[in-house]
CSV table of C-alpha atoms in Angstrom, one decimal:
chain,number,residue,atom,x,y,z
A,1,UNK,CA,-11.5,27.9,104.5
A,2,UNK,CA,-8.4,29.6,105.9
A,3,UNK,CA,-5.0,28.0,105.6
A,4,UNK,CA,-2.5,29.9,107.8
A,5,UNK,CA,1.2,29.1,107.4
A,6,UNK,CA,3.1,30.6,110.4
A,7,UNK,CA,6.8,31.3,110.7
A,8,UNK,CA,7.1,32.0,114.4
A,9,UNK,CA,5.5,30.5,117.5
A,10,UNK,CA,3.5,33.7,118.3
A,11,UNK,CA,2.1,33.4,114.7
A,12,UNK,CA,2.7,37.0,113.9
A,13,UNK,CA,4.5,36.3,110.7
A,14,UNK,CA,2.4,34.3,108.4
A,15,UNK,CA,1.0,33.6,104.9
A,16,UNK,CA,-2.7,33.1,104.8
A,17,UNK,CA,-4.6,31.5,101.9
A,18,UNK,CA,-8.3,32.3,102.3
A,19,UNK,CA,-11.4,31.0,100.6
A,20,UNK,CA,-14.2,33.1,101.8
A,21,UNK,CA,-17.7,32.3,100.6
A,22,UNK,CA,-19.7,35.5,100.3
A,23,UNK,CA,-22.9,33.9,98.9
A,24,UNK,CA,-24.0,30.3,99.2
A,25,UNK,CA,-27.1,29.5,97.2
A,26,UNK,CA,-28.6,26.0,96.9
A,27,UNK,CA,-31.1,25.4,94.2
A,28,UNK,CA,-34.0,23.4,95.5
A,29,UNK,CA,-34.9,21.8,92.2
A,30,UNK,CA,-31.7,20.5,90.7
A,31,UNK,CA,-29.7,20.5,94.0
A,32,UNK,CA,-26.8,22.5,92.5
A,33,UNK,CA,-24.9,24.9,94.7
A,34,UNK,CA,-23.6,28.3,93.5
A,35,UNK,CA,-20.7,29.7,95.5
A,36,UNK,CA,-19.7,33.3,95.1
A,37,UNK,CA,-16.4,33.7,96.9
A,38,UNK,CA,-13.4,35.9,97.5
A,39,UNK,CA,-10.0,34.2,97.3
A,40,UNK,CA,-7.1,35.9,99.0
A,41,UNK,CA,-3.4,35.3,99.8
A,42,UNK,CA,-2.1,37.6,102.4
A,43,UNK,CA,1.3,38.2,103.9
A,44,UNK,CA,1.6,39.3,107.6
A,45,UNK,CA,4.7,40.6,109.2
A,46,UNK,CA,4.4,41.4,112.9
A,47,UNK,CA,0.7,40.9,112.6
A,48,UNK,CA,0.4,43.7,110.0
A,49,UNK,CA,-0.7,43.1,106.4
A,50,UNK,CA,2.3,43.7,104.2
A,51,UNK,CA,0.7,42.7,100.9
A,52,UNK,CA,-2.2,40.8,99.6
A,53,UNK,CA,-3.8,39.6,96.3
A,54,UNK,CA,-7.5,39.1,96.1
A,55,UNK,CA,-10.0,38.0,93.5
A,56,UNK,CA,-13.8,37.5,93.4
A,57,UNK,CA,-15.1,34.5,91.5
A,58,UNK,CA,-18.0,32.0,91.4
A,59,UNK,CA,-18.2,28.2,91.2
A,60,UNK,CA,-21.2,26.1,90.4
A,61,UNK,CA,-21.3,22.7,92.0
A,62,UNK,CA,-23.8,20.4,90.3
A,63,UNK,CA,-25.7,17.5,91.9
A,64,UNK,CA,-24.9,17.7,95.6
A,65,UNK,CA,-27.2,15.1,97.1
A,66,UNK,CA,-25.4,11.7,97.5
A,67,UNK,CA,-22.6,12.8,95.3
A,68,UNK,CA,-19.3,10.9,95.3
A,69,UNK,CA,-15.9,12.6,95.2
A,70,UNK,CA,-15.1,16.0,96.4
A,71,UNK,CA,-16.0,19.5,95.3
A,72,UNK,CA,-13.0,21.9,95.5
A,73,UNK,CA,-9.2,21.4,95.4
A,74,UNK,CA,-7.0,23.8,97.3
A,75,UNK,CA,-3.3,23.9,96.4
A,76,UNK,CA,-0.8,26.0,98.3
A,77,UNK,CA,2.5,26.1,96.5
A,78,UNK,CA,5.7,27.3,97.9
A,79,UNK,CA,8.2,28.0,95.0
A,80,UNK,CA,11.5,29.1,96.4
A,81,UNK,CA,13.5,29.6,93.1
A,82,UNK,CA,11.2,32.5,92.2
A,83,UNK,CA,10.3,33.7,95.8
A,84,UNK,CA,6.6,32.9,95.2
A,85,UNK,CA,3.8,31.7,97.3
A,86,UNK,CA,0.8,30.5,95.1
A,87,UNK,CA,-2.8,29.7,96.0
A,88,UNK,CA,-4.8,27.6,93.4
A,89,UNK,CA,-8.5,26.9,93.8
A,90,UNK,CA,-10.0,24.4,91.4
A,91,UNK,CA,-13.6,23.4,91.0
A,92,UNK,CA,-13.4,19.6,90.9
A,93,UNK,CA,-16.9,19.4,89.4
A,94,UNK,CA,-16.3,21.9,86.6
A,95,UNK,CA,-12.6,21.6,85.7
A,96,UNK,CA,-12.4,24.7,83.7
A,97,UNK,CA,-13.2,26.8,86.8
A,98,UNK,CA,-9.8,27.6,88.3
A,99,UNK,CA,-8.4,30.5,90.1
A,100,UNK,CA,-4.7,31.2,90.7
A,101,UNK,CA,-3.4,33.9,93.0
A,102,UNK,CA,0.2,34.6,94.1
A,103,UNK,CA,2.6,36.7,96.1
A,104,UNK,CA,6.2,37.6,95.5
A,105,UNK,CA,7.6,37.4,98.9
A,106,UNK,CA,10.7,37.0,101.0
A,107,UNK,CA,8.8,34.4,103.1
A,108,UNK,CA,9.0,31.9,100.2
A,109,UNK,CA,12.7,31.6,101.1
A,110,UNK,CA,12.0,30.4,104.6
A,111,UNK,CA,10.4,27.3,106.1
A,112,UNK,CA,7.0,27.7,107.8
A,113,UNK,CA,6.9,26.0,111.2
A,114,UNK,CA,3.3,25.0,111.1
A,115,UNK,CA,-0.1,25.2,109.5
A,116,UNK,CA,-3.5,26.1,111.0
A,117,UNK,CA,-6.6,25.3,109.0
A,118,UNK,CA,-10.0,26.8,109.9
A,119,UNK,CA,-13.5,26.5,108.4
A,120,UNK,CA,-14.6,30.2,108.4
A,121,UNK,CA,-18.0,29.8,106.9
A,122,UNK,CA,-21.1,28.9,108.9
A,123,UNK,CA,-23.6,28.1,106.1
A,124,UNK,CA,-22.3,24.6,105.5
A,125,UNK,CA,-20.1,22.0,107.0
A,126,UNK,CA,-17.1,20.5,105.2
A,127,UNK,CA,-14.9,17.4,105.0
A,128,UNK,CA,-11.3,17.8,104.1
A,129,UNK,CA,-9.5,14.9,102.5
A,130,UNK,CA,-6.3,14.1,100.8
A,131,UNK,CA,-4.3,16.5,102.9
A,132,UNK,CA,-0.9,15.9,101.4
A,133,UNK,CA,2.4,17.6,101.0
A,134,UNK,CA,4.0,16.6,97.7
A,135,UNK,CA,7.0,17.3,95.6
A,136,UNK,CA,6.5,19.7,92.7
A,137,UNK,CA,6.8,18.2,89.2
A,138,UNK,CA,10.0,19.2,87.5
A,139,UNK,CA,7.9,20.6,84.7
A,140,UNK,CA,6.1,23.1,87.1
A,141,UNK,CA,6.1,26.6,85.9
A,142,UNK,CA,5.1,29.3,88.4
A,143,UNK,CA,2.6,31.9,87.3
A,144,UNK,CA,3.6,35.5,86.7
A,145,UNK,CA,2.7,37.5,89.8
A,146,UNK,CA,1.3,41.0,89.2
A,147,UNK,CA,1.6,43.3,92.2
A,148,UNK,CA,-0.2,46.6,92.4
A,149,UNK,CA,1.7,48.8,94.8
A,150,UNK,CA,0.0,52.2,94.4
A,151,UNK,CA,-3.1,53.1,92.6
A,152,UNK,CA,-4.9,56.4,93.2
A,153,UNK,CA,-6.4,59.3,91.2
A,154,UNK,CA,-6.9,61.3,94.4
A,155,UNK,CA,-10.7,61.3,94.0
A,156,UNK,CA,-10.8,61.9,97.7
A,157,UNK,CA,-8.6,63.5,100.3
A,158,UNK,CA,-6.8,60.4,101.2
A,159,UNK,CA,-3.2,60.0,100.2
A,160,UNK,CA,-1.8,56.5,99.7
A,161,UNK,CA,0.1,54.6,102.4
A,162,UNK,CA,3.8,55.6,102.2
A,163,UNK,CA,3.1,58.9,100.5
A,164,UNK,CA,4.6,62.0,102.0
A,165,UNK,CA,4.8,65.6,100.9
A,166,UNK,CA,5.7,68.8,102.7
A,167,UNK,CA,3.2,71.6,102.2
A,168,UNK,CA,0.8,69.9,99.7
A,169,UNK,CA,-2.7,71.2,99.1
A,170,UNK,CA,-5.7,69.2,98.1
A,171,UNK,CA,-7.6,70.8,95.3
A,172,UNK,CA,-11.0,69.2,95.8
A,173,UNK,CA,-12.6,70.9,92.8
A,174,UNK,CA,-10.3,69.1,90.5
A,175,UNK,CA,-9.5,66.1,92.8
A,176,UNK,CA,-5.8,66.6,92.6
A,177,UNK,CA,-2.8,67.6,94.8
A,178,UNK,CA,-0.9,70.8,94.4
A,179,UNK,CA,2.7,70.4,95.6
A,180,UNK,CA,6.3,71.0,94.8
A,181,UNK,CA,7.7,67.7,96.3
A,182,UNK,CA,6.6,64.3,97.3
A,183,UNK,CA,7.9,60.9,98.0
A,184,UNK,CA,6.2,57.5,97.6
A,185,UNK,CA,7.7,54.6,99.5
A,186,UNK,CA,6.3,51.3,98.5
A,187,UNK,CA,5.1,48.7,101.0
A,188,UNK,CA,7.2,46.0,99.3
A,189,UNK,CA,10.1,46.9,97.0
A,190,UNK,CA,10.0,46.6,93.2
A,191,UNK,CA,12.2,43.5,92.6
A,192,UNK,CA,15.3,44.2,90.5
A,193,UNK,CA,14.5,42.0,87.6
A,194,UNK,CA,10.8,42.7,87.4
A,195,UNK,CA,8.8,44.4,84.6
A,196,UNK,CA,7.4,47.5,86.1
A,197,UNK,CA,5.2,50.5,85.3
A,198,UNK,CA,5.1,53.9,87.1
A,199,UNK,CA,2.6,56.4,86.0
A,200,UNK,CA,1.9,59.8,87.4
A,201,UNK,CA,-0.1,62.6,86.0
A,202,UNK,CA,2.0,65.8,86.5
A,203,UNK,CA,1.0,69.3,85.3
A,204,UNK,CA,3.3,72.2,86.0
A,205,UNK,CA,2.0,75.7,86.8
A,206,UNK,CA,4.8,77.3,84.9
A,207,UNK,CA,7.3,76.1,82.3
A,208,UNK,CA,9.8,79.0,82.6
A,209,UNK,CA,11.8,78.1,85.7
A,210,UNK,CA,15.5,78.6,86.4
A,211,UNK,CA,17.6,77.0,83.6
A,212,UNK,CA,14.2,75.9,82.1
A,213,UNK,CA,14.1,73.0,84.5
A,214,UNK,CA,10.6,71.8,85.6
A,215,UNK,CA,11.3,69.0,88.0
A,216,UNK,CA,13.3,65.8,88.7
A,217,UNK,CA,12.2,62.4,89.7
A,218,UNK,CA,14.5,60.1,91.6
A,219,UNK,CA,13.8,56.3,91.4
A,220,UNK,CA,15.5,54.5,94.2
A,221,UNK,CA,18.4,52.3,92.9
A,222,UNK,CA,17.4,53.0,89.3
A,223,UNK,CA,18.3,56.6,88.5
A,224,UNK,CA,17.1,60.2,88.2
A,225,UNK,CA,15.0,61.8,85.5
A,226,UNK,CA,15.5,65.5,85.0
A,227,UNK,CA,12.8,67.3,83.1
A,228,UNK,CA,13.3,70.6,81.3
A,229,UNK,CA,11.0,72.4,79.0
A,230,UNK,CA,13.2,71.5,76.1
A,231,UNK,CA,14.6,68.1,77.0
A,232,UNK,CA,14.6,65.1,79.4
A,233,UNK,CA,17.7,63.7,80.9
A,234,UNK,CA,18.1,60.2,82.5
A,235,UNK,CA,21.1,59.5,84.6
A,236,UNK,CA,21.2,56.0,86.0
A,237,UNK,CA,22.2,55.4,89.6
A,238,UNK,CA,26.0,55.7,90.2
A,239,UNK,CA,26.6,57.2,86.8
A,240,UNK,CA,27.5,60.8,86.0
A,241,UNK,CA,26.6,61.1,82.4
A,242,UNK,CA,23.2,60.2,81.1
A,243,UNK,CA,20.9,59.9,78.1
A,244,UNK,CA,19.3,63.0,76.7
A,245,UNK,CA,16.1,63.3,74.7
A,246,UNK,CA,15.4,66.7,73.2
A,247,UNK,CA,11.8,67.5,72.7
A,248,UNK,CA,10.9,68.2,69.1
A,249,UNK,CA,8.6,71.0,70.4
A,250,UNK,CA,9.4,72.7,73.8
A,251,UNK,CA,6.8,72.1,76.4
A,252,UNK,CA,4.3,74.9,76.7
A,253,UNK,CA,1.6,75.7,79.1
A,254,UNK,CA,-1.0,75.8,76.2
A,255,UNK,CA,-0.2,72.1,75.4
A,256,UNK,CA,-0.5,71.0,79.0
A,257,UNK,CA,-3.8,72.7,79.3
A,258,UNK,CA,-5.2,71.5,76.0
A,259,UNK,CA,-3.7,67.9,75.8
A,260,UNK,CA,-4.3,65.8,78.9
A,261,UNK,CA,-1.8,63.1,77.7
A,262,UNK,CA,1.0,65.7,77.9
A,263,UNK,CA,0.9,65.4,81.7
A,264,UNK,CA,1.4,61.6,81.7
A,265,UNK,CA,4.8,60.9,83.2
A,266,UNK,CA,5.3,57.2,82.5
A,267,UNK,CA,8.3,54.9,83.2
A,268,UNK,CA,8.1,51.4,81.8
A,269,UNK,CA,10.8,48.9,82.7
A,270,UNK,CA,11.2,45.4,81.3
A,271,UNK,CA,13.1,42.5,82.8
A,272,UNK,CA,16.1,43.0,80.6
A,273,UNK,CA,17.0,46.4,82.1
A,274,UNK,CA,15.5,48.6,79.4
A,275,UNK,CA,13.5,51.5,80.4
A,276,UNK,CA,11.3,54.0,78.5
A,277,UNK,CA,10.4,57.3,80.0
A,278,UNK,CA,7.5,59.3,78.5
A,279,UNK,CA,6.5,62.9,79.2
A,280,UNK,CA,5.0,65.6,77.0
A,281,UNK,CA,4.1,62.7,74.7
A,282,UNK,CA,7.8,62.1,73.9
A,283,UNK,CA,9.8,59.2,74.9
A,284,UNK,CA,13.4,58.5,76.1
A,285,UNK,CA,14.9,55.1,76.0
A,286,UNK,CA,17.8,53.9,78.2
A,287,UNK,CA,19.1,50.9,80.0
A,288,UNK,CA,19.6,50.4,83.7
A,289,UNK,CA,21.7,48.1,85.8
A,290,UNK,CA,19.1,46.4,88.0
A,291,UNK,CA,21.4,45.4,90.8
A,292,UNK,CA,19.1,46.3,93.6
A,293,UNK,CA,15.4,46.4,94.4
A,294,UNK,CA,13.7,49.8,94.3
A,295,UNK,CA,12.0,51.1,97.4
A,296,UNK,CA,10.7,54.6,96.5
A,297,UNK,CA,10.3,57.4,94.1
A,298,UNK,CA,10.8,61.0,95.0
A,299,UNK,CA,9.6,64.1,93.1
A,300,UNK,CA,11.2,67.5,93.5
A,301,UNK,CA,10.0,70.5,91.6
A,302,UNK,CA,12.7,73.0,90.4
A,303,UNK,CA,12.6,76.4,92.3
A,304,UNK,CA,9.6,75.3,94.4
A,305,UNK,CA,7.3,75.8,91.4
A,306,UNK,CA,4.0,74.1,92.1
A,307,UNK,CA,2.7,71.2,90.1
A,308,UNK,CA,-0.6,69.3,90.0
A,309,UNK,CA,-0.5,65.6,90.7
A,310,UNK,CA,-3.6,63.9,89.4
A,311,UNK,CA,-2.8,60.3,89.5
A,312,UNK,CA,-0.2,57.9,90.8
A,313,UNK,CA,0.1,54.2,89.8
A,314,UNK,CA,2.9,51.8,90.5
A,315,UNK,CA,2.8,48.1,89.5
A,316,UNK,CA,5.3,45.3,88.8
A,317,UNK,CA,5.2,41.8,87.3
A,318,UNK,CA,7.6,39.0,88.0
B,1,UNK,CA,14.3,11.4,121.6
B,2,UNK,CA,17.7,12.8,120.8
B,3,UNK,CA,19.1,12.7,117.3
B,4,UNK,CA,21.9,10.3,118.4
B,5,UNK,CA,19.3,7.8,119.8
B,6,UNK,CA,17.7,7.5,116.4
B,7,UNK,CA,18.8,4.3,115.0
B,8,UNK,CA,16.6,1.5,113.6
B,9,UNK,CA,17.4,-1.2,116.1
B,10,UNK,CA,16.6,1.1,119.0
B,11,UNK,CA,13.3,2.1,117.6
B,12,UNK,CA,12.3,-1.5,117.1
B,13,UNK,CA,13.1,-2.2,120.8
B,14,UNK,CA,11.0,0.7,122.0
B,15,UNK,CA,8.1,-0.4,119.8
B,16,UNK,CA,8.0,-3.8,121.3
B,17,UNK,CA,7.4,-2.4,124.7
B,18,UNK,CA,4.2,-0.9,123.7
B,19,UNK,CA,2.5,-3.4,121.4
B,20,UNK,CA,2.5,-7.1,120.6
B,21,UNK,CA,2.9,-7.4,116.9
B,22,UNK,CA,4.0,-10.1,114.5
B,23,UNK,CA,7.3,-8.6,113.9
B,24,UNK,CA,8.4,-11.0,111.2
B,25,UNK,CA,5.6,-10.1,108.9
B,26,UNK,CA,6.5,-6.4,108.7
B,27,UNK,CA,9.6,-4.9,107.3
B,28,UNK,CA,11.8,-2.7,109.4
B,29,UNK,CA,11.3,0.2,107.1
B,30,UNK,CA,7.5,0.3,107.4
B,31,UNK,CA,7.6,-0.2,111.2
B,32,UNK,CA,9.8,2.8,111.4
B,33,UNK,CA,7.5,4.9,109.3
B,34,UNK,CA,4.5,4.0,111.3
B,35,UNK,CA,6.4,4.6,114.5
B,36,UNK,CA,7.3,8.0,113.2
B,37,UNK,CA,3.7,8.8,112.4
B,38,UNK,CA,2.4,7.7,115.8
B,39,UNK,CA,5.2,9.5,117.6
B,40,UNK,CA,4.6,12.7,115.7
B,41,UNK,CA,0.9,12.4,116.3
B,42,UNK,CA,1.4,12.0,120.0
B,43,UNK,CA,3.7,15.0,120.1
B,44,UNK,CA,1.2,17.1,118.3
B,45,UNK,CA,-1.4,16.2,121.0
B,46,UNK,CA,1.1,17.2,123.6
B,47,UNK,CA,1.7,20.5,121.9
B,48,UNK,CA,-2.0,21.3,121.8
B,49,UNK,CA,-2.3,20.7,125.5
B,50,UNK,CA,0.8,22.8,126.1
B,51,UNK,CA,-0.7,25.6,124.0
B,52,UNK,CA,-3.8,25.5,126.1
B,53,UNK,CA,-1.8,25.7,129.3
B,54,UNK,CA,0.3,28.5,128.0
B,55,UNK,CA,-2.8,30.4,127.2
B,56,UNK,CA,-4.1,29.9,130.8
B,57,UNK,CA,-0.8,31.1,132.3
B,58,UNK,CA,-0.8,34.2,130.0
B,59,UNK,CA,-4.2,35.0,131.4
B,60,UNK,CA,-3.1,34.4,135.0
B,61,UNK,CA,0.1,36.4,134.6
B,62,UNK,CA,-1.8,39.3,133.1
B,63,UNK,CA,-4.4,39.3,136.0
B,64,UNK,CA,-1.6,39.1,138.6
B,65,UNK,CA,0.1,42.1,137.0
B,66,UNK,CA,-3.2,44.1,137.0
B,67,UNK,CA,-3.8,43.2,140.7
B,68,UNK,CA,-0.3,44.4,141.7
B,69,UNK,CA,-0.8,47.7,139.9
B,70,UNK,CA,-4.2,48.2,141.5
B,71,UNK,CA,-2.8,47.5,144.9
B,72,UNK,CA,0.2,49.9,144.4
B,73,UNK,CA,-2.3,52.6,143.4
B,74,UNK,CA,-4.4,52.0,146.4
B,75,UNK,CA,-1.4,52.1,148.7
B,76,UNK,CA,-0.3,55.4,147.2
B,77,UNK,CA,-3.8,56.9,147.7
B,78,UNK,CA,-4.0,55.8,151.3
B,79,UNK,CA,-0.5,57.1,152.1
B,80,UNK,CA,-1.5,60.4,150.5
B,81,UNK,CA,-4.5,60.5,152.7
B,82,UNK,CA,-2.5,59.7,155.8
B,83,UNK,CA,-4.3,56.4,156.2
B,84,UNK,CA,-4.3,53.9,159.1
B,85,UNK,CA,-1.1,52.0,159.7
B,86,UNK,CA,-3.0,48.7,160.2
B,87,UNK,CA,-4.7,49.1,156.8
B,88,UNK,CA,-1.5,50.0,155.0
B,89,UNK,CA,0.3,47.0,156.6
B,90,UNK,CA,-2.4,44.6,155.3
B,91,UNK,CA,-2.3,46.1,151.9
B,92,UNK,CA,1.5,46.0,151.7
B,93,UNK,CA,1.5,42.3,152.7
B,94,UNK,CA,-1.1,41.5,150.1
B,95,UNK,CA,0.8,43.3,147.5
B,96,UNK,CA,4.0,41.4,148.4
B,97,UNK,CA,2.1,38.1,148.0
B,98,UNK,CA,0.7,39.2,144.7
B,99,UNK,CA,4.1,40.3,143.4
B,100,UNK,CA,5.4,36.8,144.4
B,101,UNK,CA,2.5,35.2,142.6
B,102,UNK,CA,3.2,37.3,139.5
B,103,UNK,CA,6.9,36.4,139.3
B,104,UNK,CA,6.1,32.7,139.9
B,105,UNK,CA,3.5,32.8,137.2
B,106,UNK,CA,5.9,34.6,134.8
B,107,UNK,CA,8.6,32.0,135.5
B,108,UNK,CA,6.3,29.1,134.8
B,109,UNK,CA,5.2,30.8,131.6
B,110,UNK,CA,8.8,31.1,130.4
B,111,UNK,CA,9.4,27.5,131.2
B,112,UNK,CA,6.3,26.4,129.3
B,113,UNK,CA,7.3,28.5,126.4
B,114,UNK,CA,10.7,26.9,126.4
B,115,UNK,CA,9.1,23.5,126.5
B,116,UNK,CA,7.0,24.4,123.5
B,117,UNK,CA,10.1,25.4,121.6
B,118,UNK,CA,11.8,22.1,122.4
B,119,UNK,CA,8.7,20.2,121.4
B,120,UNK,CA,8.3,22.0,118.1
B,121,UNK,CA,12.0,21.3,117.4
B,122,UNK,CA,11.5,17.6,118.1
B,123,UNK,CA,8.4,17.3,116.0
B,124,UNK,CA,10.3,19.1,113.2
B,125,UNK,CA,13.2,16.8,113.5
B,126,UNK,CA,11.1,13.6,113.2
B,127,UNK,CA,8.8,15.0,110.6
B,128,UNK,CA,11.6,16.0,108.3
B,129,UNK,CA,12.7,12.4,108.3
B,130,UNK,CA,9.2,11.0,107.8
B,131,UNK,CA,8.6,13.5,104.9
B,132,UNK,CA,11.9,12.6,103.2
B,133,UNK,CA,11.1,8.9,103.3
B,134,UNK,CA,7.5,9.2,102.1
B,135,UNK,CA,8.2,11.7,99.4
B,136,UNK,CA,11.1,9.5,98.1
B,137,UNK,CA,8.9,6.5,98.0
B,138,UNK,CA,5.6,7.9,96.7
B,139,UNK,CA,6.1,11.6,95.9
B,140,UNK,CA,4.0,12.8,98.8
B,141,UNK,CA,3.5,12.6,102.6
B,142,UNK,CA,0.1,12.6,104.3
B,143,UNK,CA,-0.2,15.4,106.8
B,144,UNK,CA,-0.1,14.6,110.5
B,145,UNK,CA,-3.2,16.4,111.9
B,146,UNK,CA,-4.0,17.7,115.4
B,147,UNK,CA,-7.8,18.1,115.6
B,148,UNK,CA,-9.1,21.1,117.4
B,149,UNK,CA,-12.6,22.1,118.5
B,150,UNK,CA,-15.7,21.5,116.4
B,151,UNK,CA,-13.9,19.0,114.2
B,152,UNK,CA,-13.9,15.2,113.9
B,153,UNK,CA,-10.7,13.4,112.7
B,154,UNK,CA,-11.0,9.9,111.3
B,155,UNK,CA,-7.6,8.4,112.1
B,156,UNK,CA,-8.0,5.6,109.6
B,157,UNK,CA,-8.7,7.8,106.6
B,158,UNK,CA,-7.1,11.0,107.9
B,159,UNK,CA,-10.2,12.8,106.7
B,160,UNK,CA,-11.5,15.7,108.9
B,161,UNK,CA,-15.0,17.0,109.2
B,162,UNK,CA,-15.5,20.6,110.3
B,163,UNK,CA,-18.5,22.2,111.8
B,164,UNK,CA,-18.6,26.0,111.9
B,165,UNK,CA,-15.4,27.7,113.0
B,166,UNK,CA,-13.8,24.3,113.4
B,167,UNK,CA,-10.0,24.3,113.5
B,168,UNK,CA,-7.2,21.9,113.0
B,169,UNK,CA,-3.4,22.1,112.8
B,170,UNK,CA,-1.2,20.3,110.4
B,171,UNK,CA,2.5,19.8,111.1
B,172,UNK,CA,4.9,20.7,108.3
B,173,UNK,CA,8.6,20.1,108.2
B,174,UNK,CA,10.7,19.2,105.2
B,175,UNK,CA,14.0,20.0,103.6
B,176,UNK,CA,12.3,20.5,100.2
B,177,UNK,CA,12.4,24.2,99.5
B,178,UNK,CA,9.5,24.1,97.0
B,179,UNK,CA,6.4,22.0,97.4
B,180,UNK,CA,2.6,21.7,96.7
B,181,UNK,CA,0.3,21.4,99.7
B,182,UNK,CA,-3.1,20.0,98.7
B,183,UNK,CA,-6.5,19.5,100.2
B,184,UNK,CA,-9.7,18.2,98.8
B,185,UNK,CA,-12.9,19.9,100.1
B,186,UNK,CA,-16.3,18.4,100.1
B,187,UNK,CA,-19.3,20.5,101.1
B,188,UNK,CA,-21.7,18.9,103.5
B,189,UNK,CA,-25.0,20.7,103.6
B,190,UNK,CA,-26.1,21.4,107.1
B,191,UNK,CA,-28.7,19.0,108.6
B,192,UNK,CA,-26.9,16.1,107.1
B,193,UNK,CA,-24.1,16.1,109.7
């Protein structure tokens, strides 16, 4: 079943809630039906997919022949206070089987102008009843939406959407990139009050650069992290002074080569504006202002020294 | 129906023109809600027919444009070859006719699209009112449905059966900025329908 809420008459901007049955198996003896399906909620802007959430699941529908009542409930919830669109699929025959998917999107702030519903599976026919639009209970609590923006370990030559780098080289023996700069622009911004995690695996080729500086990472609307071989500095956006963390042991090439965790460059932010930056297995804690959403992260190596990028992961929860 | 015309007594008058009903037995409020439902349903049907016409005109316009381009190319080729005056004259006349056809077609298409905009605005206006009333009374409003190909709509129960790739549209217009839109699905194994 595909529910398509459109926001313009050409139907190029829309939210689609899709229930796509991949396998439909009817048991001849006890007349139960097993459905393996993919549930998706997709946002289209100008006919292009901006973001989507997908899950695979399975429902069992007992005693089909001559059964009363209905099999599956579909709820499409628009929740403006938190900018969320939610798709709930419930097995009416086995109440514990429920799936909830959602998107954090601008479109939840606007009114759709129409809804098209299409039966997209040809293995069975369906009847749709109880098609109602209702008020949300005042006690309704929207689920937390988890949005994975980037997730790659460069196991093949492909670079993620929105990733740019001048002069990078793909090291296919170790499935990593060798570069001295890159910028990752996210398809949808990290919302300002969201919990987020950014993780990159960055290994320098030398730790003795000018002023002992290795690299800096600029997080849009959050701040800049300067990494030296003896310390890390975080300067939040629009500030001049920052927080400094001195490494108890200066970073050395031996450590990078022998301890894989050393290369993990991790930024964890919570919804109260606290962030924790980890590198070389040491952490710096600071607070940020969270006035704006964050669109990108940019890495610049000091003195064009090459670094290896093995992994890039960006996710938020809201 | 313009917004200013929308007053209960006027609605009742219009209603009488179409049907003979025992007016005294039904409250004004429920007549108006039913009127709204029927009105919106008929506008949805209109909109579906309009969409179909727009789609045909899109196709027509595109073909007219292609013909004009083809003819212009042909004329250029013939001129280059120093072709016969008679031939060129015929081609140029044909091209002029096709250019006229194209612009007529484009004009009609624009008018149809404007009609659609107005129709959607009208549906929206009436549906916002119906939704407000029904949600205030019972917490929900039953969707007004336009049945498309390979579907069967039962107007009594508002249940729809779909065969493969069947499609319907549901009108949606409300001033609630958060809501729950629900459907109950029953699988009908093939061969039974």
